[in-house]
Coordinates of C-alpha atoms in Angstrom, one line a residue:
X1 CA -0.1 -0.2 -0.1
X2 CA 1.6 3.5 -0.9
X3 CA 2.6 5.5 2.2
X4 CA 0.4 8.2 0.9
X5 CA -2.8 6.1 0.9
X6 CA -1.9 4.7 4.5
X7 CA -1.7 8.2 5.7
X8 CA -5.1 8.9 4.5
X9 CA -6.5 6.0 6.8
X10 CA -8.5 6.8 9.7
X11 CA -6.2 6.6 12.8
X12 CA -8.7 5.0 15.2
X13 CA -10.3 1.8 13.8
X14 CA -13.5 2.0 15.7
X15 CA -14.6 -1.7 15.7
X16 CA -17.8 -2.2 17.7
X17 CA -19.9 -1.2 20.7
X18 CA -21.9 -3.3 23.0
X19 CA -24.4 -2.3 25.9
X20 CA -22.9 -2.9 29.5
X21 CA -24.9 -1.8 32.5
X22 CA -26.6 1.3 30.8
X23 CA -23.5 2.2 28.9
X24 CA -21.7 1.2 25.8
X25 CA -18.4 -0.6 25.6
X26 CA -16.1 0.7 22.8
X27 CA -13.0 -1.2 21.5
X28 CA -10.5 0.6 19.2
X29 CA -7.4 -0.5 17.6
X30 CA -4.7 2.0 16.8
X31 CA -0.9 2.4 15.9
X32 CA 1.2 5.3 16.6
X33 CA 2.5 5.7 12.9
X34 CA 1.5 4.5 9.7
X35 CA 4.8 4.9 7.9
X36 CA 8.0 3.7 9.8
X37 CA 11.6 3.5 9.2
X38 CA 13.4 0.2 8.8
X39 CA 14.8 0.9 12.3
X40 CA 11.9 2.2 14.0
X41 CA 9.6 0.4 16.7
X42 CA 5.8 0.4 16.0
X43 CA 3.4 0.4 18.9
X44 CA 0.1 -1.2 18.4
X45 CA -2.6 -0.6 21.1
X46 CA -6.0 -2.0 21.8
X47 CA -8.3 0.6 23.7
X48 CA -11.2 -0.8 25.7
X49 CA -13.5 2.1 27.0
X50 CA -16.4 1.4 29.4
X51 CA -15.3 -1.9 30.9
X52 CA -13.3 -2.7 34.1
X53 CA -9.9 -4.5 33.7
X54 CA -11.2 -7.6 35.7
X55 CA -13.9 -8.0 33.1
X56 CA -11.4 -8.2 30.3
X57 CA -9.6 -11.4 29.2
X58 CA -6.2 -10.4 28.1
X59 CA -6.1 -10.6 24.4
X60 CA -3.3 -12.2 22.4
X61 CA -1.1 -10.0 20.1
X62 CA -2.1 -9.7 16.5
X63 CA -0.7 -11.8 13.9
X64 CA 1.4 -9.9 11.4
X65 CA 3.1 -9.8 8.1
X66 CA 6.6 -8.0 7.8
X67 CA 6.7 -7.3 11.6
X68 CA 8.3 -9.2 14.5
X69 CA 6.7 -9.0 18.1
X70 CA 9.3 -7.5 20.2
X71 CA 7.6 -8.1 23.8
X72 CA 5.0 -10.9 24.0
X73 CA 3.6 -9.6 27.3
X74 CA 1.6 -6.4 26.6
X75 CA 2.0 -3.1 28.5
X76 CA -1.4 -2.5 30.4
X77 CA -2.5 0.9 31.5
X78 CA -5.9 1.8 33.2
X79 CA -7.3 5.5 33.6
X80 CA -10.5 7.4 33.6
X81 CA -11.8 9.7 31.1
X82 CA -14.6 12.3 31.2
X83 CA -17.2 12.7 28.4
X84 CA -20.5 14.8 28.6
X85 CA -20.1 15.0 32.1
X86 CA -19.5 11.2 33.0
X87 CA -16.4 9.4 33.7
X88 CA -15.7 6.1 32.2
X89 CA -12.8 3.6 32.6
X90 CA -10.3 3.1 29.8
X91 CA -8.0 -0.2 29.7
X92 CA -5.3 0.0 27.0
X93 CA -3.1 -3.1 25.9
X94 CA 0.1 -2.4 23.9
X95 CA 2.7 -4.4 22.0
X96 CA 5.8 -3.2 20.1
X97 CA 7.1 -4.6 16.6
X98 CA 10.1 -4.5 14.7
X99 CA 10.0 -4.1 10.8
X100 CA 11.6 -6.9 8.9
X101 CA 12.0 -5.4 5.3
X102 CA 10.8 -2.6 3.1
X103 CA 7.2 -2.6 1.8
X104 CA 3.5 -3.1 3.4
X105 CA 3.1 -4.5 6.7
X106 CA -0.3 -6.0 8.2
X107 CA -1.5 -6.3 11.9
X108 CA -4.4 -9.0 11.6
X109 CA -7.7 -8.4 13.5
X110 CA -7.5 -9.1 17.0
X111 CA -10.6 -10.7 19.3
X112 CA -11.2 -9.5 22.7
X113 CA -13.5 -11.1 25.0
X114 CA -15.2 -8.8 27.5
X115 CA -17.7 -10.6 29.9
X116 CA -19.7 -13.1 27.9
X117 CA -19.1 -11.4 24.6
X118 CA -16.2 -11.2 22.1
X119 CA -15.4 -8.2 19.9
X120 CA -13.1 -8.5 17.0
X121 CA -11.3 -5.5 15.5
X122 CA -10.3 -4.6 11.9
X123 CA -6.9 -5.1 10.4
X124 CA -4.3 -2.3 10.1
X125 CA -2.0 -1.8 7.3
X126 CA 1.5 0.3 7.5
X127 CA 4.2 1.0 5.3
X128 CA 7.9 0.4 6.0
X129 CA 10.4 2.6 4.2
X130 CA 14.3 3.1 4.5
X131 CA 15.1 5.0 7.5
X132 CA 16.7 7.9 5.7
X133 CA 13.3 8.2 3.9
X134 CA 10.9 8.5 6.8
X135 CA 9.6 11.9 7.2
X136 CA 7.4 13.3 10.2
X137 CA 7.7 12.4 13.8
X138 CA 9.2 9.1 14.9
X139 CA 6.7 6.7 16.5
X140 CA 6.9 6.4 20.2
X141 CA 9.3 3.2 19.8
X142 CA 12.4 5.4 18.4
X143 CA 15.1 3.7 16.8
X144 CA 17.3 1.5 18.9
X145 CA 14.8 2.0 21.7
X146 CA 15.2 -0.2 24.6
X147 CA 12.9 -1.5 27.3
X148 CA 13.4 0.0 30.7
X149 CA 14.7 -3.3 32.2
X150 CA 17.4 -3.8 29.4
X151 CA 20.9 -3.1 30.4
X152 CA 22.6 -0.2 28.9
X153 CA 24.7 -1.1 25.7
X154 CA 28.3 -1.4 25.8
X155 CA 30.0 1.4 24.4
X156 CA 32.6 -0.6 22.7
X157 CA 30.2 -3.1 21.0
X158 CA 29.6 -3.0 17.4
X159 CA 26.3 -5.1 17.5
X160 CA 23.1 -3.9 19.3
X161 CA 20.1 -5.9 20.0
X162 CA 18.4 -4.5 16.9
X163 CA 21.0 -6.3 14.8
X164 CA 20.6 -9.8 16.1
X165 CA 17.6 -10.9 18.2
X166 CA 15.7 -14.3 18.5
X167 CA 11.7 -14.3 18.0
X168 CA 9.6 -17.1 19.0
X169 CA 6.4 -18.0 17.5
X170 CA 3.8 -20.8 18.7
X171 CA 1.0 -21.9 16.5
X172 CA -1.6 -21.9 19.4
X173 CA -1.6 -20.0 22.7
X174 CA -4.8 -21.7 23.7
X175 CA -4.8 -25.6 23.2
X176 CA -6.6 -28.6 24.6
X177 CA -4.6 -30.9 26.7
X178 CA -2.6 -33.5 24.4
X179 CA -3.1 -31.1 21.4
X180 CA 0.0 -30.3 19.3
X181 CA 1.4 -26.8 19.7
X182 CA 4.3 -26.4 17.4
X183 CA 7.0 -23.6 18.5
X184 CA 9.6 -22.0 16.1
X185 CA 12.6 -20.1 17.0
X186 CA 14.0 -17.5 14.6
X187 CA 17.3 -16.0 14.7
X188 CA 16.8 -12.7 12.9
X189 CA 20.1 -10.6 11.7
X190 CA 20.9 -7.7 9.5
X191 CA 22.4 -8.6 6.2
X192 CA 26.3 -8.7 6.5
X193 CA 26.3 -10.1 10.0
X194 CA 28.3 -13.3 10.3
X195 CA 28.0 -15.8 13.1
X196 CA 30.2 -18.5 14.5
X197 CA 30.4 -20.9 17.5
X198 CA 26.5 -20.8 18.2
X199 CA 25.4 -23.1 20.9
X200 CA 22.7 -23.2 23.6
X201 CA 23.6 -21.3 26.7
X202 CA 21.5 -23.3 29.1
X203 CA 19.1 -26.3 28.9
X204 CA 15.8 -25.5 27.3
X205 CA 12.8 -26.6 29.3
X206 CA 9.2 -26.9 28.7
X207 CA 7.5 -27.9 32.1
X208 CA 4.0 -29.4 31.7
X209 CA 4.7 -30.4 28.0
X210 CA 5.5 -33.5 26.2
X211 CA 7.9 -32.5 23.4
X212 CA 9.3 -33.9 20.2
X213 CA 12.2 -32.2 18.2
X214 CA 11.7 -31.3 14.7
X215 CA 14.3 -31.2 11.9
X216 CA 15.6 -27.7 11.0
X217 CA 17.6 -27.7 7.7
X218 CA 16.8 -24.5 6.0
X219 CA 19.0 -21.8 4.3
X220 CA 18.7 -18.0 5.7
X221 CA 15.6 -16.1 4.4
X222 CA 14.4 -14.2 2.7
X223 CA 16.7 -14.0 -0.3
X224 CA 15.6 -10.3 -0.9
X225 CA 18.9 -8.3 -0.7
X226 CA 16.7 -5.2 0.3
X227 CA 15.4 -7.0 3.4
X228 CA 15.8 -5.2 6.5
X229 CA 16.6 -8.5 8.2
X230 CA 17.2 -12.2 7.4
X231 CA 16.6 -15.2 9.5
X232 CA 17.3 -18.7 9.9
X233 CA 15.1 -21.2 12.0
X234 CA 17.3 -22.3 14.9
X235 CA 14.8 -24.8 16.7
X236 CA 11.5 -26.0 15.9
X237 CA 9.6 -28.3 18.3
X238 CA 6.2 -30.0 18.8
X239 CA 5.0 -29.6 22.2
X240 CA 1.7 -31.3 23.8
X241 CA 0.5 -30.1 27.1
X242 CA 0.0 -32.6 29.6
X243 CA -2.0 -30.9 32.1
X244 CA -4.6 -28.1 32.4
X245 CA -3.9 -24.5 33.4
X246 CA -1.4 -21.7 32.4
X247 CA 1.9 -23.3 31.3
X248 CA 5.0 -21.5 30.2
X249 CA 7.7 -22.8 27.9
X250 CA 11.0 -21.2 29.2
X251 CA 13.1 -18.8 27.1
X252 CA 15.6 -20.1 24.6
X253 CA 19.0 -18.8 25.3
X254 CA 22.0 -19.1 22.6
X255 CA 25.3 -18.0 23.1
X256 CA 27.2 -17.1 19.8
X257 CA 30.1 -14.9 18.3
X258 CA 29.2 -12.3 15.9
X259 CA 30.8 -9.7 13.7
X260 CA 28.9 -6.7 12.0
X261 CA 29.0 -6.1 8.4
X262 CA 30.7 -3.3 6.5
X263 CA 28.9 0.0 6.9
X264 CA 27.0 -1.2 10.0
X265 CA 29.0 0.9 12.7
X266 CA 27.5 4.0 14.0
X267 CA 28.7 7.4 13.3
X268 CA 30.6 7.5 16.7
X269 CA 32.3 3.9 16.2
X270 CA 35.3 3.2 14.0
X271 CA 35.0 0.0 11.9
X272 CA 38.1 -2.0 12.0
X273 CA 39.8 -2.9 8.9
X274 CA 39.8 -6.8 10.1
X275 CA 36.5 -8.0 11.4
X276 CA 36.5 -9.1 14.9
X277 CA 33.9 -11.4 16.7
X278 CA 32.2 -10.5 19.8
X279 CA 30.4 -12.7 22.3
X280 CA 26.7 -12.2 22.4
X281 CA 24.2 -13.9 24.6
X282 CA 20.7 -13.8 22.9
X283 CA 17.3 -14.9 24.5
X284 CA 13.9 -15.4 23.2
X285 CA 10.8 -14.5 25.2
X286 CA 8.9 -17.0 27.1
X287 CA 5.8 -18.9 25.6
X288 CA 2.6 -19.1 27.4
X289 CA 0.0 -21.5 26.6
X290 CA -3.3 -22.0 28.3
X291 CA -4.2 -25.5 28.3
X292 CA -8.0 -26.8 28.6
X293 CA -9.3 -29.9 29.4
X294 CA -11.1 -32.2 26.9
X295 CA -14.6 -32.1 27.5
X296 CA -15.3 -35.5 28.9
X297 CA -19.2 -35.2 29.2
X298 CA -19.7 -36.1 25.4
X299 CA -16.7 -38.5 25.3
X300 CA -17.5 -41.8 23.8
X301 CA -16.7 -45.0 25.6
X302 CA -14.0 -45.9 23.2
X303 CA -12.2 -42.8 23.7
X304 CA -8.8 -43.3 25.6
X305 CA -7.2 -39.7 25.5
X306 CA -6.1 -39.4 22.0
X307 CA -6.0 -35.8 20.8
X308 CA -5.3 -34.6 17.4
X309 CA -6.3 -35.3 13.7
X310 CA -6.0 -39.0 13.0
X311 CA -6.8 -41.6 10.5
X312 CA -7.4 -45.2 11.6
X313 CA -7.1 -48.5 9.8
X314 CA -7.3 -52.2 10.3
X315 CA -5.5 -54.5 7.8
X316 CA -7.1 -57.1 6.0
X317 CA -7.6 -60.5 7.5
X318 CA -7.2 -63.6 5.9
X319 CA -10.4 -66.0 5.1
X320 CA -8.5 -69.1 6.5
X321 CA -5.6 -70.3 8.7
X322 CA -4.3 -73.6 9.9
X323 CA -4.2 -74.6 13.4
X324 CA -1.0 -73.5 15.0
X325 CA -0.2 -71.1 12.2
X326 CA 0.2 -67.5 12.9
X327 CA -2.6 -64.9 11.7
X328 CA -1.0 -61.4 11.6
X329 CA -3.5 -58.5 12.0
X330 CA -2.4 -54.7 12.1
X331 CA -4.0 -51.6 13.2
X332 CA -2.4 -48.3 11.9
X333 CA -3.1 -44.8 13.5
X334 CA -1.7 -42.0 11.6
X335 CA -1.9 -38.2 12.1
X336 CA -0.7 -35.1 13.9
X337 CA -1.3 -35.9 17.5
X338 CA 0.8 -37.4 20.3
X339 CA 1.2 -40.8 19.0
X340 CA 3.1 -42.2 22.0
X341 CA 0.0 -41.7 24.2
X342 CA -2.2 -44.0 21.8
X343 CA -2.4 -47.8 23.5
X344 CA -3.2 -50.9 21.5
X345 CA -6.9 -51.9 21.8
X346 CA -7.4 -55.3 23.4
X347 CA -8.5 -58.2 21.5
X348 CA -11.1 -60.4 23.3
X349 CA -11.1 -64.0 21.4
X350 CA -12.2 -67.5 22.5
X351 CA -10.2 -69.7 24.7
X352 CA -8.9 -71.9 22.0
X353 CA -7.0 -68.7 20.3
X354 CA -3.6 -67.3 21.7
X355 CA -3.3 -63.5 21.2
X356 CA 0.3 -62.3 21.9
X357 CA 1.3 -58.7 22.9
X358 CA 1.3 -56.8 19.7
X359 CA 4.4 -55.4 18.3
X360 CA 4.6 -51.6 18.1
X361 CA 6.1 -49.7 15.3
X362 CA 6.2 -45.9 15.5
X363 CA 7.4 -43.6 12.5
X364 CA 7.5 -40.0 12.7
X365 CA 8.1 -37.5 9.9
X366 CA 10.0 -34.5 11.6
X367 CA 10.8 -32.5 8.4
X368 CA 7.6 -30.4 8.4
X369 CA 6.6 -27.5 10.7
X370 CA 4.3 -30.0 12.6
X371 CA 4.8 -33.6 13.8
X372 CA 3.5 -36.2 11.7
X373 CA 3.5 -39.8 12.0
X374 CA 2.1 -43.5 12.2
X375 CA 1.7 -46.0 14.9
X376 CA 1.2 -49.6 13.9
X377 CA 0.3 -52.3 16.4
X378 CA 0.6 -55.9 15.0
X379 CA -1.0 -58.9 16.6
X380 CA -0.1 -62.3 16.3
X381 CA -3.1 -64.5 16.7
X382 CA -2.7 -68.4 16.8
X383 CA -5.5 -70.7 16.8
X384 CA -5.0 -74.0 18.6
X385 CA -8.0 -75.9 17.5
X386 CA -9.9 -76.4 14.1
X387 CA -12.7 -74.2 15.2
X388 CA -13.4 -71.1 13.4
X389 CA -12.6 -67.7 15.0
X390 CA -14.3 -64.3 14.9
X391 CA -12.0 -61.2 15.1
X392 CA -14.5 -58.9 17.0
X393 CA -15.5 -55.4 15.7
X394 CA -13.2 -52.7 17.0
X395 CA -14.1 -49.1 18.0
X396 CA -11.6 -46.3 18.6
X397 CA -12.3 -42.6 19.2
X398 CA -10.1 -39.4 19.3
X399 CA -10.8 -36.0 20.0
X400 CA -10.2 -33.5 17.1
X401 CA -9.2 -29.9 18.5
X402 CA -9.7 -28.2 15.1
X403 CA -13.4 -29.2 15.1
X404 CA -13.6 -29.5 18.8
X405 CA -15.5 -32.6 18.7
X406 CA -14.9 -36.7 19.0
X407 CA -14.3 -38.7 16.0
X408 CA -15.2 -42.4 16.0
X409 CA -13.7 -45.1 13.8
X410 CA -15.2 -48.6 13.5
X411 CA -14.5 -51.8 11.9
X412 CA -16.8 -54.8 11.2
X413 CA -16.2 -58.3 12.6
X414 CA -14.3 -60.8 10.4
X415 CA -14.8 -64.4 10.4
X416 CA -11.8 -67.0 9.8
X417 CA -12.0 -70.5 9.0
X418 CA -9.5 -72.6 10.9
X419 CA -8.6 -76.0 9.1
X420 CA -6.8 -78.8 10.7
X421 CA -3.0 -78.5 10.2
X422 CA -1.4 -80.6 7.4
X423 CA 0.8 -82.7 9.5
X424 CA 3.2 -85.2 8.3
X425 CA 3.3 -88.7 9.6
X426 CA 6.8 -88.6 10.9
X427 CA 9.9 -86.5 10.5
X428 CA 12.2 -86.7 7.6
X429 CA 14.6 -89.5 7.3
X430 CA 17.6 -87.3 7.7
X431 CA 16.0 -85.8 10.8
X432 CA 16.1 -89.3 12.6
X433 CA 19.8 -89.4 12.9
X434 CA 20.9 -89.8 16.5
X435 CA 22.6 -86.9 18.1
X436 CA 26.4 -87.2 17.6
X437 CA 29.0 -86.2 20.0
X438 CA 30.1 -83.5 17.5
X439 CA 26.5 -81.9 17.4
X440 CA 26.3 -81.8 21.3
X441 CA 29.5 -79.5 21.6
X442 CA 29.2 -77.4 24.5
X443 CA 27.9 -73.9 23.4
X444 CA 29.7 -70.5 24.2
X445 CA 28.8 -68.7 27.2
X446 CA 27.1 -65.8 25.0
X447 CA 23.6 -67.3 24.5
X448 CA 22.1 -64.0 23.1
X449 CA 18.5 -63.1 23.9
X450 CA 17.2 -66.5 24.5
X451 CA 20.2 -68.1 26.0
X452 CA 19.0 -67.6 29.5
X453 CA 16.3 -70.0 29.1
X454 CA 18.4 -72.9 30.2
X455 CA 19.3 -71.4 33.5
X456 CA 15.5 -70.4 33.9
X457 CA 14.4 -73.9 33.2
X458 CA 16.9 -75.5 35.4
X459 CA 16.1 -73.3 38.2
X460 CA 12.5 -73.8 37.9
X461 CA 12.8 -77.6 37.8
X462 CA 15.0 -77.6 40.9
X463 CA 17.6 -79.5 39.0
X464 CA 20.6 -77.7 40.5
X465 CA 21.8 -77.3 36.9
X466 CA 24.4 -74.3 36.1
X467 CA 24.6 -74.5 32.3
X468 CA 23.5 -76.1 29.0
X469 CA 25.8 -79.1 29.1
X470 CA 23.9 -80.6 31.9
X471 CA 20.7 -80.6 29.9
X472 CA 22.5 -82.6 27.3
X473 CA 23.1 -85.2 29.8
X474 CA 19.3 -85.5 30.4
X475 CA 18.8 -85.6 26.5
X476 CA 21.2 -88.4 26.3
X477 CA 19.4 -90.3 28.8
X478 CA 16.0 -89.8 27.0
X479 CA 17.6 -90.8 23.7
X480 CA 19.2 -93.9 25.4
X481 CA 15.7 -94.7 27.0
X482 CA 13.9 -94.4 23.6
X483 CA 16.5 -96.4 21.8
X484 CA 16.2 -99.2 24.4
X485 CA 12.3 -99.0 24.2
X486 CA 12.6 -99.4 20.4
X487 CA 14.8 -102.6 20.8
X488 CA 12.4 -103.9 23.5
X489 CA 9.4 -103.9 20.9
X490 CA 11.2 -106.2 18.7
X491 CA 10.5 -110.0 19.1
X492 CA 13.2 -112.2 20.5
X493 CA 14.5 -115.5 19.0
X494 CA 12.3 -117.5 21.3
X495 CA 9.1 -115.8 20.2
X496 CA 8.6 -113.5 23.2
X497 CA 9.1 -109.9 23.2
X498 CA 11.9 -108.5 25.3
X499 CA 9.5 -106.1 27.0
X500 CA 7.3 -109.1 28.1
X501 CA 10.2 -111.0 29.4
X502 CA 11.8 -108.0 31.3
X503 CA 11.7 -108.2 34.9
X504 CA 14.6 -106.0 36.2
X505 CA 13.9 -102.5 37.6
X506 CA 15.8 -101.2 34.8
X507 CA 13.7 -102.7 32.3
X508 CA 10.6 -101.5 34.2
X509 CA 12.0 -98.0 34.0
X510 CA 12.2 -98.4 30.3
X511 CA 8.4 -99.0 30.0
X512 CA 7.4 -95.7 30.0
X513 CA 9.8 -94.5 27.6
X514 CA 8.5 -97.2 25.3
X515 CA 5.3 -95.7 25.0
X516 CA 4.1 -94.2 21.6
X517 CA 4.1 -90.7 23.2
X518 CA 7.7 -90.9 24.2
X519 CA 8.6 -92.4 20.8
X520 CA 6.8 -89.6 19.1
X521 CA 8.3 -87.1 21.3
X522 CA 11.7 -88.2 20.3
X523 CA 11.1 -88.1 16.6
X524 CA 10.0 -84.5 17.1
X525 CA 13.1 -83.5 19.0
X526 CA 15.2 -85.4 16.2
X527 CA 13.4 -83.0 13.6
X528 CA 14.3 -80.2 15.9
X529 CA 17.8 -81.2 15.9
X530 CA 17.9 -81.6 12.2
X531 CA 16.3 -78.1 11.9
X532 CA 18.9 -76.7 14.1
X533 CA 21.9 -78.0 11.9
X534 CA 20.1 -76.8 8.6
X535 CA 19.4 -73.3 10.1
X536 CA 15.7 -73.7 9.9
X537 CA 14.5 -71.7 12.9
X538 CA 10.7 -71.6 12.4
X539 CA 10.9 -75.7 12.0
X540 CA 13.0 -76.1 15.0
X541 CA 10.7 -74.4 17.4
X542 CA 7.7 -75.6 16.0
X543 CA 9.2 -79.3 16.4
X544 CA 10.0 -78.4 20.1
X545 CA 6.5 -77.1 20.6
X546 CA 5.1 -80.3 19.1
X547 CA 7.2 -82.6 21.4
X548 CA 6.2 -80.8 24.5
X549 CA 2.5 -80.3 23.9
X550 CA 2.2 -83.7 22.2
X551 CA 3.6 -85.5 25.5
X552 CA 0.9 -83.4 27.6
X553 CA -2.0 -84.1 25.3
X554 CA -1.4 -87.7 24.8
X555 CA -0.8 -88.4 28.6
X556 CA -4.4 -86.7 29.2
X557 CA -6.1 -88.3 26.3
X558 CA -6.3 -85.0 24.4
X559 CA -5.5 -83.9 20.8
X560 CA -2.4 -81.8 20.8
X561 CA -4.2 -79.7 18.2
X562 CA -6.9 -78.7 20.4
X563 CA -4.9 -77.5 23.6
X564 CA -4.6 -73.6 23.4
X565 CA -2.0 -72.3 25.7
X566 CA -4.4 -71.2 28.3
X567 CA -6.2 -74.4 28.5
X568 CA -3.2 -76.3 28.5
X569 CA -1.8 -74.5 31.6
X570 CA -5.1 -74.7 33.3
X571 CA -5.1 -78.4 32.7
X572 CA -1.6 -79.0 34.1
X573 CA -2.8 -76.9 37.2
X574 CA -6.0 -79.0 37.6
X575 CA -4.0 -82.2 37.3
X576 CA -1.8 -81.2 40.2
X577 CA 1.4 -80.6 38.2
X578 CA 4.0 -78.9 40.6
X579 CA 4.1 -75.1 40.1
X580 CA 7.9 -75.1 38.9
X581 CA 7.0 -77.7 36.2
X582 CA 3.9 -75.7 35.0
X583 CA 6.2 -72.4 35.0
X584 CA 8.7 -74.1 33.0
X585 CA 6.4 -75.5 30.4
X586 CA 5.0 -71.8 30.3
X587 CA 8.4 -70.4 29.6
X588 CA 9.5 -72.7 27.2
X589 CA 6.2 -72.5 25.1
X590 CA 6.3 -68.9 25.2
X591 CA 10.0 -69.0 23.9
X592 CA 8.9 -71.3 21.2
X593 CA 6.0 -68.8 20.2
X594 CA 8.2 -65.6 20.4
X595 CA 10.9 -67.2 18.3
X596 CA 8.4 -68.4 15.6
X597 CA 6.6 -65.4 15.3
X598 CA 9.4 -62.7 16.1
X599 CA 11.1 -60.9 13.3
X600 CA 14.5 -61.4 14.9
X601 CA 16.1 -65.0 14.9
X602 CA 17.7 -66.4 18.2
X603 CA 21.3 -67.6 17.9
X604 CA 22.4 -71.0 17.5
X605 CA 23.6 -71.3 21.2
X606 CA 20.1 -70.2 22.2
X607 CA 18.4 -72.7 20.2
X608 CA 20.9 -75.6 21.6
X609 CA 19.8 -74.3 25.2
X610 CA 16.1 -74.6 24.3
X611 CA 16.6 -78.0 22.6
X612 CA 18.3 -79.5 25.9
X613 CA 15.6 -77.8 28.0
X614 CA 12.9 -79.6 26.1
X615 CA 14.6 -82.9 26.5
X616 CA 14.5 -82.3 30.4
X617 CA 11.0 -80.8 30.4
X618 CA 9.5 -83.8 28.5
X619 CA 11.0 -86.3 31.0
X620 CA 9.4 -84.5 34.0
X621 CA 6.0 -83.9 32.4
X622 CA 5.9 -87.6 31.4
X623 CA 6.9 -88.7 34.9
X624 CA 4.5 -86.4 36.7
X625 CA 1.3 -86.9 34.3
X626 CA -1.0 -89.8 35.1
X627 CA -0.9 -92.7 32.5
X628 CA -4.1 -93.0 30.5
X629 CA -5.7 -96.2 30.2
X630 CA -5.2 -96.5 26.5
X631 CA -2.7 -93.9 24.7
X632 CA -3.8 -92.2 21.6
X633 CA -1.5 -91.7 18.8
X634 CA -0.1 -88.1 18.3

């Protein structure tokens, strides 16, 4: 806008009047000059006439273009004025601004809340001209003016507070608890100033906020060489109020070394031929945010505190799955809220289905001015019986601060057919090889994430075992017992079986090992050993699971395909199995499930430990469980 046109504007922008107790309340917006120099300070004031200070909510400063706020806290003044023989109260709120570059500048409308009503002012435009071209009286904020509390400038300093300063801008000054408030810190400097060794002078704190750092990789702006100031973004952060009330983000203080550009010295200063750097301590103003509670009177039951703008999606679910195989289901939440505060919804499925704690993956995009991201919960669902399962309908709600309303997302239930597992009648021939002494070499002491299982199992069973090697001795006893039982099933030369002729305690001890359950368990263990040598981790842990669950199921006249984890542990407790044995069974099967369905693969030594632990556990379970009247084949 040309300066001449601006000067013709009305000085007072009378916005509105409203009745109050028999008199009108008037709100005016004004500036102390409509044409300012590039080094001047502009004062913007709101004048409220006819209302007491306690009835007025302190307004926020106007948003601007081509102007930078100097003091975030307004200067407040009260006085009385006489008009037509009546005295009225007047309250003014004032802020000061720095111009950024030559050209038009705008101060946007401001809303003032008085009592139960809100009044909005009109925008005001001013013109910024080179300091040498400004005519007329200067504005009340004269060039290089400082606040009364500022320390006097160093007479030897070549850099003033007008040459280099930090401005802070929050996206919101009033927000809901959990709503994102982005805060950006800009370092303004006059063209020609050079900086080096910039660093934080002290820790930056934001009490009462959860905060996430955003990336800052921007060149100085603007590129206009005629700009009065250039700036760089030195910090950008996403904050989330965690409690209600008036919260304050502490000032950001930066220590740097600066040298002025040529021609920037004042008339009474001599610019040195060689630039010298000065130590400068810069500080932004504090940021005040009023945090309001999310309205809970209209919150739906599925609301768990998520605040933001979100999308919510459940992945496709397969129509069919085999018994004992994993069904993967994921729920993805994406948007601009505090994703870390979102918890995975609970899945309530039937007893014959095992649901493992979901894997949580959080991915943030920190390159924009606001924090965006996604949070994915991946569930592993394993049916243990050939009974169809239903994934229940899910409902999730969040509060959208933009619309100040709750948004509910829903999915329909999904039916999944569970078919019997395609099971082979026995392990491959290669897997039936006996465990050689070379295969039973003692593992190293570094067992990785799963290596501690052997010690856990040994301690739980009270065996006094201090390493994996001792488990191998138990495994060798099991192998020997099964071999003897296999030999016992052959017929002797006199037409009678060795088992029938056996009468010694040693042969009696082998009777239990000769059962189909134990022979089948050993075949599964052989399969596991073969998978261990070939590096097939999933087959290894699946074989261990079949060996352990098969023994329990057969001793109880149950089908191993119909024993879900929860039911299996309940059955063991109901049959009076000792607690250490139950806990050891639970830990081993949990390790098998986690290893099968986890994206990471346990180490070779860890698998050795699990194999030896399974040997020991099978002996204890078989000895502790009652013998059925007639064993069923696995």
